[in-house]
Structure formats: C-alpha cells, structure tokens
Backbone as a ProteinNet text record, in pm:
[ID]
protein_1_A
[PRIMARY]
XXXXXXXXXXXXXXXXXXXXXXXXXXXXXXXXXXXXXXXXXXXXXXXXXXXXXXXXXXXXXXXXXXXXXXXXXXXXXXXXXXXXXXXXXXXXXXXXXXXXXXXXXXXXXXXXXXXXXXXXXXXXXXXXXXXXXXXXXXXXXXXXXXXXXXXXXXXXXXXXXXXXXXXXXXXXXXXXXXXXXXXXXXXX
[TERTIARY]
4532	4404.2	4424.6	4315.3	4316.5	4361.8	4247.1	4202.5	4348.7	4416.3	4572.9	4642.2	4678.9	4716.6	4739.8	4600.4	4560.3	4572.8	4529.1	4593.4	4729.8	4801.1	4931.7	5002.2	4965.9	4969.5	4908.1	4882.5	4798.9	4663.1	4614.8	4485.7	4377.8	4371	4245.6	4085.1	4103.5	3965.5	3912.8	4032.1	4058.7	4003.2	4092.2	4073.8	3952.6	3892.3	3708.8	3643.6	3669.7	3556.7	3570	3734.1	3783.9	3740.9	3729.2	3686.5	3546.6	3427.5	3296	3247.4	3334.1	3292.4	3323.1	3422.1	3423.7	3318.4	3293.5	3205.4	3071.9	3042.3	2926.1	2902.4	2993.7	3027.6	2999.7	3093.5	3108.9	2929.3	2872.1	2754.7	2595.3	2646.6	2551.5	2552.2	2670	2658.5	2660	2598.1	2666.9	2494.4	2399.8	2263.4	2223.1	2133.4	2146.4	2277.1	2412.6	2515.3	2490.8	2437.3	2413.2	2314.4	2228	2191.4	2212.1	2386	2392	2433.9	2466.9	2463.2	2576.8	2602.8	2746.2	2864.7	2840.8	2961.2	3048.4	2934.4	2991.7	3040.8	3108	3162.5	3252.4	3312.3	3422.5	3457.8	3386.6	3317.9	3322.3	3205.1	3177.7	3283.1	3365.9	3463.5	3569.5	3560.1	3694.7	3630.2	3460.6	3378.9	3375.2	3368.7	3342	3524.2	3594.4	3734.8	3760.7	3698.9	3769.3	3631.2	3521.5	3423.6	3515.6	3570.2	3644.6	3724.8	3856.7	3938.6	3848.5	3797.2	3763.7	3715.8	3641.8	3561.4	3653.8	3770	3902.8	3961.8	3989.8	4104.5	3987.7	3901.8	3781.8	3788.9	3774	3763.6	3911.5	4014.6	4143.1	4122.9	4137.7	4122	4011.8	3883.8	3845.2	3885.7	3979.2	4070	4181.3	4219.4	4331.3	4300.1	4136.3	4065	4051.1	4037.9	3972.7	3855.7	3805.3	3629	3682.1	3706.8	3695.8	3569.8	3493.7	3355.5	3274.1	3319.6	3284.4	3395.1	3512.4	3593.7	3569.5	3546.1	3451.1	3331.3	3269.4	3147.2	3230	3319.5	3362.8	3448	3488.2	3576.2	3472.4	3408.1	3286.3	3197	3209.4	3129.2	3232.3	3385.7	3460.3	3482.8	3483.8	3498.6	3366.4	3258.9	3095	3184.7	3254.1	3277.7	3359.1	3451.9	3576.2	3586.5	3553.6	3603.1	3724	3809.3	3973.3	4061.8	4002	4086.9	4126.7	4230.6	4320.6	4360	4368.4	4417.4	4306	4196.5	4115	4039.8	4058.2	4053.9	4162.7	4282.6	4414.7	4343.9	4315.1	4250.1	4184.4	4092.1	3977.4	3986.6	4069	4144	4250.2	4275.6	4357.1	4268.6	4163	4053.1	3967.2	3920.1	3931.3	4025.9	4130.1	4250.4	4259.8	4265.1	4228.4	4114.6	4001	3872.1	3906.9	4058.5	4024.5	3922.4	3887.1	3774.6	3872.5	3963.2	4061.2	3998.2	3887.8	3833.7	3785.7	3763.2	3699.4	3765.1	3914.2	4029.6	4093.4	4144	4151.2	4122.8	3952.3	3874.6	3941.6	3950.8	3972.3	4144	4221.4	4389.9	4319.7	4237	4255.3	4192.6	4159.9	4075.9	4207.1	4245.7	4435.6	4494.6	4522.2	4567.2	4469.5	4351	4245.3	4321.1	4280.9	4294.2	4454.3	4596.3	4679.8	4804.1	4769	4836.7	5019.1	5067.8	5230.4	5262.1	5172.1	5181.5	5189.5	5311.7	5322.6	5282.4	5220.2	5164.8	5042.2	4949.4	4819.4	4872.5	4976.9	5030.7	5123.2	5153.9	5204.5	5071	4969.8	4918.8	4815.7	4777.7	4669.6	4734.6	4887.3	4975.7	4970.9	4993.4	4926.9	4826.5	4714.1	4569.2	4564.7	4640.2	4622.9	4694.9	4803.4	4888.1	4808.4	4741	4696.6	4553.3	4533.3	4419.9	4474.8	4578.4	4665.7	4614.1	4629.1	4618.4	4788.5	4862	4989.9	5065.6	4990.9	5056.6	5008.1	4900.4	4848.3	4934.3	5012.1	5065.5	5183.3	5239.1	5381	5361.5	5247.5	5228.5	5211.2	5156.2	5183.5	5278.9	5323.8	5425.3	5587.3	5585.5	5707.3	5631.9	5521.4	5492.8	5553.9	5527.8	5537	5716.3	5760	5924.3	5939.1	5918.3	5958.5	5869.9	5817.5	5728.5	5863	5908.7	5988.5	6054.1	6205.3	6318.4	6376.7	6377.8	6411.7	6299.4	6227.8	6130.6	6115	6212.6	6211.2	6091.5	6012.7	5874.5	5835.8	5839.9	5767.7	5869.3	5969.1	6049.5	6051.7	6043.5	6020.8	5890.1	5751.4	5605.6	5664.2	5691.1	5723.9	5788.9	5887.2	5957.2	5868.1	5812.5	5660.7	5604.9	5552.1	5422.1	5488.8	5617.1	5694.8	5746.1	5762	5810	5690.1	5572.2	5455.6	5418.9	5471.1	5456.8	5556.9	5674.7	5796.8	5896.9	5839.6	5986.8	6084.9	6180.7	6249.6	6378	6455	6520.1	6500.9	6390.9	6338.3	6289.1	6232.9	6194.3	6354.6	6441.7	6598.9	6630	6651.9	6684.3	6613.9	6462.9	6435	6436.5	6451.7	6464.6	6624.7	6714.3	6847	6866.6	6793.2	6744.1	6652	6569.2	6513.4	6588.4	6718.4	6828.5	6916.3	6922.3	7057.7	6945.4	6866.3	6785.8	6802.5	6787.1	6782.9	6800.3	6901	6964.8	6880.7	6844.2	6762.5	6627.9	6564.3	6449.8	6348.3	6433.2	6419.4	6424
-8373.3	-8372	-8345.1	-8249.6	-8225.8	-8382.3	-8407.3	-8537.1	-8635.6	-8658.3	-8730.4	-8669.7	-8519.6	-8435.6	-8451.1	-8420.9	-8471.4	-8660.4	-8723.2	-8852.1	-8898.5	-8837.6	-8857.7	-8809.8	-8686.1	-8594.3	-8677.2	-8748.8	-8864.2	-8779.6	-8633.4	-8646.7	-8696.7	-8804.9	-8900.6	-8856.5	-8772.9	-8729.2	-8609.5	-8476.4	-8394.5	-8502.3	-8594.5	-8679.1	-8749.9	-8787.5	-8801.6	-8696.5	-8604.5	-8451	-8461.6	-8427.9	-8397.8	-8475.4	-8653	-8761.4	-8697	-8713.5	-8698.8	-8593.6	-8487	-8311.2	-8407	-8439.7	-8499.7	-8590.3	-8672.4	-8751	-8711.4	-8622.8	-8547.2	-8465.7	-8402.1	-8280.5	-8421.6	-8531.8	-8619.2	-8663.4	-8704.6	-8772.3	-8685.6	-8543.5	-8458.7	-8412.3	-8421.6	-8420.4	-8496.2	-8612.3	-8725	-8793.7	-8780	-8819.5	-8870.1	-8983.2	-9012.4	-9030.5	-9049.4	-9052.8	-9215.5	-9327	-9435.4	-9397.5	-9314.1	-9279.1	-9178.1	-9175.9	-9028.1	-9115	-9036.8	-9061.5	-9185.7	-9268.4	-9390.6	-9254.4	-9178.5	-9068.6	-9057.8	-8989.7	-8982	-9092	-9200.6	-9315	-9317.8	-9214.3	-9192.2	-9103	-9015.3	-8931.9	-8985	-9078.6	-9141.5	-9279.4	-9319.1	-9426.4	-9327.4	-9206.8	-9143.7	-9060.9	-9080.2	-9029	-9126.6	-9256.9	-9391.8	-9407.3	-9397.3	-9434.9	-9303.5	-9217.3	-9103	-9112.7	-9130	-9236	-9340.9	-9474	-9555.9	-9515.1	-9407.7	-9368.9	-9263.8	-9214.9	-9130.7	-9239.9	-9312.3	-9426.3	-9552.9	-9527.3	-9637.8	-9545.8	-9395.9	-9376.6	-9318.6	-9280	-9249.6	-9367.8	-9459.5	-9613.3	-9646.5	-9613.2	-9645.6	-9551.3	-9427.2	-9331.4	-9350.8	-9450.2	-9481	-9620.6	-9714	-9784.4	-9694.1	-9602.7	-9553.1	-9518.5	-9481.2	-9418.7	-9505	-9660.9	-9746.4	-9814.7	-9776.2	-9799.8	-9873.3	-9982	-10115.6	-10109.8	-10113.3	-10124.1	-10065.5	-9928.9	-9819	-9815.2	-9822.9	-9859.9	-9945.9	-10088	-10193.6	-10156.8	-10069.3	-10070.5	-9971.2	-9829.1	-9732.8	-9844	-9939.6	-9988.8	-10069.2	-10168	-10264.3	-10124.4	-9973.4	-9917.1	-9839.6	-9870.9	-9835.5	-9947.4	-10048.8	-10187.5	-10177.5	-10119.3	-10136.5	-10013.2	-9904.5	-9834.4	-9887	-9958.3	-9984.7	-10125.2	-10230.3	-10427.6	-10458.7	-10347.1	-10364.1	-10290.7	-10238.1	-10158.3	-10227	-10345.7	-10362.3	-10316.9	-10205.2	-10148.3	-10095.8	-10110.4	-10120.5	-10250.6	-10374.8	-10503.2	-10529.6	-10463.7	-10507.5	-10404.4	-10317	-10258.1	-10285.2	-10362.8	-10418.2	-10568.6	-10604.6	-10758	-10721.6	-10606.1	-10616.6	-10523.1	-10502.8	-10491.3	-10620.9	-10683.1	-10872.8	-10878.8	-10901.3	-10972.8	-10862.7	-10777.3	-10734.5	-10736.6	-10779.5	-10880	-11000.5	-11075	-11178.7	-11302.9	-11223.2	-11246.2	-11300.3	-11400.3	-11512.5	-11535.2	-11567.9	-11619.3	-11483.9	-11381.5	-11283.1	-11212.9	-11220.7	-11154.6	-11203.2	-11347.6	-11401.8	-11398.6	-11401	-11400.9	-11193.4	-11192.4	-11011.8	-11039.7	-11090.8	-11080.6	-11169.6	-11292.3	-11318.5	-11235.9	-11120.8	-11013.8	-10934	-10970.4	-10863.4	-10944.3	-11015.8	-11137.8	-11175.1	-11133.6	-11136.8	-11008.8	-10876.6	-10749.5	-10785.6	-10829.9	-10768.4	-10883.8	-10975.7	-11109.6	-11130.9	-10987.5	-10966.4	-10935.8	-10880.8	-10784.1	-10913.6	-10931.1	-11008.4	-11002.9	-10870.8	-10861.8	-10949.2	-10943.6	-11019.4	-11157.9	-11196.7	-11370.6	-11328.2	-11241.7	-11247.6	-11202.7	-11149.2	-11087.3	-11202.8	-11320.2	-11437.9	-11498.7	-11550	-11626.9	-11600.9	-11462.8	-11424.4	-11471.3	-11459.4	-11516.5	-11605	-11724.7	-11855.5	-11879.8	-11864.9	-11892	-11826	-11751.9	-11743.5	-11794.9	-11913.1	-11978.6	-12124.1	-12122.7	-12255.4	-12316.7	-12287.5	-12382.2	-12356.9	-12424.2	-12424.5	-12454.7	-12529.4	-12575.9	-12458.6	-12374.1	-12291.8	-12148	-12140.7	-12034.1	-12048.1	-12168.8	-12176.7	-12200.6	-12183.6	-12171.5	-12047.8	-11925	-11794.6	-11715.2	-11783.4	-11696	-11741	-11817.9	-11918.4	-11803.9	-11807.7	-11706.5	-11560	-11535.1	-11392.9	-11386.1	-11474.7	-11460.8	-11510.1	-11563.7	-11611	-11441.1	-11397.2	-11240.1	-11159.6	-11128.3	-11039.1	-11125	-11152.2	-11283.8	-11170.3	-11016.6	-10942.9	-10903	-10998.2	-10961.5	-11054.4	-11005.8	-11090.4	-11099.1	-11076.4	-11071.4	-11189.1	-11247.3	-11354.6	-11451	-11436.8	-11549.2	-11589.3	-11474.3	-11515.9	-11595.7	-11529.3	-11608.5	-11777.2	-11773.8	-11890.5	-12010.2	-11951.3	-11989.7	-12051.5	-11930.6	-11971.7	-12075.7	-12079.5	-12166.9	-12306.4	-12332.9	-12491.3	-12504.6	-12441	-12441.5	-12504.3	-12472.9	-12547.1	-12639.3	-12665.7	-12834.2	-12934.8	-12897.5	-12989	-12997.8	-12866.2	-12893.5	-12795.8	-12841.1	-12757	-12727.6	-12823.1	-12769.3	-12655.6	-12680.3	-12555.7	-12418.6	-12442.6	-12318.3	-12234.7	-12293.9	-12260.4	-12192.4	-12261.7	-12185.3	-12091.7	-12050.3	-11936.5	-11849.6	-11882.3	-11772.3	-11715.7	-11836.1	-11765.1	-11653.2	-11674.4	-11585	-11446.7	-11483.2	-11344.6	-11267.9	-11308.8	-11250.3	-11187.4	-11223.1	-11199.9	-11104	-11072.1	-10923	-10842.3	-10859.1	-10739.8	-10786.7	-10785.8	-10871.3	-10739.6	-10642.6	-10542.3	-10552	-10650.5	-10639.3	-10802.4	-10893.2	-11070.2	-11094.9
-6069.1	-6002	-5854	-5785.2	-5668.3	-5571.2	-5628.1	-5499.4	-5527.1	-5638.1	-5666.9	-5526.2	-5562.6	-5446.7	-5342.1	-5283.7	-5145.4	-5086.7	-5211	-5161.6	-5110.8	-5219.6	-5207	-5093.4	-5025.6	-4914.7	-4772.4	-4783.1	-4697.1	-4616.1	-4682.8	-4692.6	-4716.2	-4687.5	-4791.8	-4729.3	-4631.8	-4599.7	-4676.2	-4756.6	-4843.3	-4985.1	-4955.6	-5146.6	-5121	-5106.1	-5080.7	-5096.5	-5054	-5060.4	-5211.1	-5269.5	-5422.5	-5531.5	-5490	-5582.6	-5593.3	-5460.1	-5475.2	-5589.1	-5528.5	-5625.4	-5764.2	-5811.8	-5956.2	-5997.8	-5888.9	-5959.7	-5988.5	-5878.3	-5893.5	-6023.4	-6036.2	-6197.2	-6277.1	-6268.3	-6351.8	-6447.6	-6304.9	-6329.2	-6327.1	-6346.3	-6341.3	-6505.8	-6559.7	-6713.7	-6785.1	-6762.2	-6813	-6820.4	-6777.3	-6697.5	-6901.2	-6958.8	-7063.4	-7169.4	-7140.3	-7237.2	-7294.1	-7239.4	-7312.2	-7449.3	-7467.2	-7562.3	-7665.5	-7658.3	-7743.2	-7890.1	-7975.3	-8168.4	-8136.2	-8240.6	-8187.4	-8264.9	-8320.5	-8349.7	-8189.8	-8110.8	-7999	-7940	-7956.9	-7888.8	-7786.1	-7885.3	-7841.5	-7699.5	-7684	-7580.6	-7526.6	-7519.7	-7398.5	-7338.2	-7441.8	-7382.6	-7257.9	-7286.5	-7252.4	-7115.7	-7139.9	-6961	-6871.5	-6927.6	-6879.7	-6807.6	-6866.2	-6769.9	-6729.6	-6712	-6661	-6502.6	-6546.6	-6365.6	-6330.7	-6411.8	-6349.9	-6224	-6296.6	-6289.5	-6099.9	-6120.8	-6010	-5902.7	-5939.6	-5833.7	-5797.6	-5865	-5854.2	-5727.6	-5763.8	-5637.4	-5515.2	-5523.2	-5419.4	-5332.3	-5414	-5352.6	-5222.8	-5284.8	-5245.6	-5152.3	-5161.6	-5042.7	-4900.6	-4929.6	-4837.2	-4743.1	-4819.7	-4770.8	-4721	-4753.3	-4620.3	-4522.5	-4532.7	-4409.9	-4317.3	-4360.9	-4266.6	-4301.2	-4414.6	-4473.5	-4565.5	-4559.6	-4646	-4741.2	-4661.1	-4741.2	-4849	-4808.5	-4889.1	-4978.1	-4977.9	-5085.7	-5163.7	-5114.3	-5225.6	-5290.5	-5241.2	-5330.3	-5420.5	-5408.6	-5527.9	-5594.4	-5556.5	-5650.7	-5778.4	-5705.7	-5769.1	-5923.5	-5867.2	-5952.2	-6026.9	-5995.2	-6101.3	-6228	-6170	-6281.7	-6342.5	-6299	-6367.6	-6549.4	-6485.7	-6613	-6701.9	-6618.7	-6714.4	-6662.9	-6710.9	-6678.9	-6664.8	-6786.2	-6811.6	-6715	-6623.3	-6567.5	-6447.3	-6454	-6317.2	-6243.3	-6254.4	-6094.4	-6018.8	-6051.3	-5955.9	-5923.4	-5997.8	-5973.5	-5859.4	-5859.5	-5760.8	-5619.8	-5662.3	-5497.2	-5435.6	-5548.6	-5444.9	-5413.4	-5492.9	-5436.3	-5320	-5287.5	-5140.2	-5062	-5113	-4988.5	-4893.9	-5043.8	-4977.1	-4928.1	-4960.8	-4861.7	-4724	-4756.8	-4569.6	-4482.8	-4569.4	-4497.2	-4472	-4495.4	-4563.9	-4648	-4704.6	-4799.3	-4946.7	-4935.1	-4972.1	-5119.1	-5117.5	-5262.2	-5361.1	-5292.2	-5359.9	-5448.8	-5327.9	-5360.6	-5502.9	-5450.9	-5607.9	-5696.6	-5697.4	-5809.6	-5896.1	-5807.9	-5871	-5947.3	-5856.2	-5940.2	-6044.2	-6080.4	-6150.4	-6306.7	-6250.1	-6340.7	-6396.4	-6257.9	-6337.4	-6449	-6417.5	-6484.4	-6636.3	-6605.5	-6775.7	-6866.1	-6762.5	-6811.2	-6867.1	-6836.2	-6842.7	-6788.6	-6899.9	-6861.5	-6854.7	-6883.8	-6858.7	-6706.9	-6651.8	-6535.8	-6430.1	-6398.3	-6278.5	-6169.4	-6068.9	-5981.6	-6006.8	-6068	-6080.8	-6018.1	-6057.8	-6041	-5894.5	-5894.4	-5741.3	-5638.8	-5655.5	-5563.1	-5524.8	-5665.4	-5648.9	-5574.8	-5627	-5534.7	-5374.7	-5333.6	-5202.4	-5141.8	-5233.9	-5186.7	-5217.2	-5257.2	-5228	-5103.8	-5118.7	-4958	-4831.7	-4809.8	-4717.9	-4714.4	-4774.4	-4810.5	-4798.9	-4730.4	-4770.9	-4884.4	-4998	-5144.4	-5201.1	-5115	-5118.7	-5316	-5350.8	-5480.3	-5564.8	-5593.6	-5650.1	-5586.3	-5479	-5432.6	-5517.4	-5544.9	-5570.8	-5737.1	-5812.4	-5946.2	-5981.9	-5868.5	-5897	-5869.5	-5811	-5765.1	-5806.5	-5924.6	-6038.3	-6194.3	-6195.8	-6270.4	-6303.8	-6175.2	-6136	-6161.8	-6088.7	-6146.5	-6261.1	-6333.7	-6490.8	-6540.1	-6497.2	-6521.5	-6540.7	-6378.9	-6282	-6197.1	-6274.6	-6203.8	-6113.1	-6089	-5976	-5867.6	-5894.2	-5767.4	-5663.7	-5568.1	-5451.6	-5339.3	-5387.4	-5275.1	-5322.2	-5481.8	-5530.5	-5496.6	-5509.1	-5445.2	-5302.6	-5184.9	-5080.6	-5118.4	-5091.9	-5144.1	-5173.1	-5290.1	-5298.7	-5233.2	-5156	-5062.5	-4942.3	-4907.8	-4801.7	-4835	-4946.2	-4972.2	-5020.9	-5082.7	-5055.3	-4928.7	-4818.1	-4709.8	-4658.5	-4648.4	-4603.3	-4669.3	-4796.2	-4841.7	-4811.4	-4724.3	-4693.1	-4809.8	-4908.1	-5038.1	-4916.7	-4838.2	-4813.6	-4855.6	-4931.2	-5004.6	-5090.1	-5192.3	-5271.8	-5190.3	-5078.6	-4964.3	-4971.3	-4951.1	-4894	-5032	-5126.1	-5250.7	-5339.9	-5268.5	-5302.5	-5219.3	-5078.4	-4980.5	-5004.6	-5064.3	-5066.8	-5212.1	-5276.6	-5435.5	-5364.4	-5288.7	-5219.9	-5166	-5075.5	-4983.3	-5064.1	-5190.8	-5269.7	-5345.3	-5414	-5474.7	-5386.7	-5259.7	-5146	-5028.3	-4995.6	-4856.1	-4723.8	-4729.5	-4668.7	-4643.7	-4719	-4741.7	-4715.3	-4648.4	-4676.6	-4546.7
[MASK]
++++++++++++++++++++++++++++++++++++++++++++++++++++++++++++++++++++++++++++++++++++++++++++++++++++++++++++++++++++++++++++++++++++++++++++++++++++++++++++++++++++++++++++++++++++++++++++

C-alpha cells in the first residue's frame, strides 16, 4: 500500500493524503453494506478490517505528525470496524499515554490483552500505564507477566525494576535491573 510506503518513508503527511483516498474509495462503495444478503458476510468481514486496517494506520500517521487527537478519533473509528484488532487498541493506548491520559490508556492495553492474551506487550505496555500512574503493585503484576510472556525482554524487566524500586523492594529492583543489563548490556 501507498500510504504503508510513505509511512514508513517518514512521509506521514504523503500517508494521510494515501489513507484518506482509501478510505474515501473505501466508504463510497461500501454506503448500505450492513444490509447486503448474510451470503455476503463474508465480504463484508474482509471491508470491515480492511476500514480498520486504513483508519488504524491513518490514525498512527497523524500521531507522527503531532495530531494526537485526530489520531484518536481514526483510531476510536478503526476499533468501531474491528473490536479485535489490537494494534490499534496499542496506538491509541500510546496516544493516551502521550496525553497522559493514564486510565484511558490502560483501559485500551487492557483491550490488547482481551483481543490477544499471549501477546506480552498488552501486559508490558498496561504495566507502563500503571507505573506512571504510580499503582506500583499493578506495574510489577504486568510487567512479571510480560516476562513469564517474553523472559528476553528486558524493557519488562527494567519496568519492573522501576516500579519495586518505588515500593522499597530493593533488593528485587537490583535483581531485575541486573537481568535487564545482562539481555542487553547496550540498551539498560
């Protein structure tokens, strides 16, 4: 897809023009599809995530721009097509979190976490939005998740580290910051 393209290219003012033109084509043929035969179901499951899918990265592309806002609303009307689709629950939960909008955010990983209960990011990214919500014990329950998820993911181990470090476990702070250092001594 164009607008993939241009995103990736860090055009995102190109990948907005490209999302819109789609969605436009999208929703100009599409005007009555809640009422077509249930034969067509199928059709329409595969128009419905293919709007998700456009109003998911439209959305993201106006978060690179700077437009938080307008990214939340394409994101809010990509989940209207598709409920299951987490990765636009995770975009627009780190659009809250760069409002810090702490609870909103959560409420969305924990949509990751409905959609797609293996995927450790959901449990690392809530874990995020609790710690910066200081709900310290709830940071360090997502983010013990997220590694019993992904035991090589040292972002959740630092996290974790953080958020018992602010409860005075500091022993345990020390021995996951020393588990974060040792995945990627580059990166801790």
């Amino acid at each position: 897809m164009l607008g993939q393209l241009r995103c990736n290219l860090g055009q995102h003012d190109d990948a907005i023009a490209s999302y819109s033109d789609g969605i436009e084509a999208l929703e100009s043929r599409t005007d009555g599809w809640d009422r077509v035969p249930a034969s067509w179901s199928r059709l329409c499951e595969s128009l419905s995530q293919l709007a998700a899918m456009l109003y998911n990265d439209r959305g993201f592309s106006y978060m690179e721009t700077g437009d938080p806002d307008r990214g939340i609303d394409d994101l809010t009307r990509s989940i209207e097509f598709d409920k299951d689709y987490a990765l636009a629950y995770i975009n627009r939960g780190n659009a809250y979190l760069g409002k810090q909008m702490y609870d909103q955010a959560g409420a969305d990983y924990a949509e990751v976490i409905r959609c797609d209960p293996g995927n450790p990011n959901g449990y690392y990214l809530r874990g995020h939005a609790f710690h910066l919500s200081k709900q310290y014990p709830q940071a360090v329950a997502d983010n013990s998740e997220a590694i019993r998820l992904n035991p090589q993911d040292q972002h959740a181990w630092c996290n974790r580290g953080a958020a018992r470090l602010q409860q005075g476990q500091y022993e345990e702070a020390q021995s996951d910051y020393q588990e974060a250092f040792q995945l990627d001594p580059n990166d801790t």
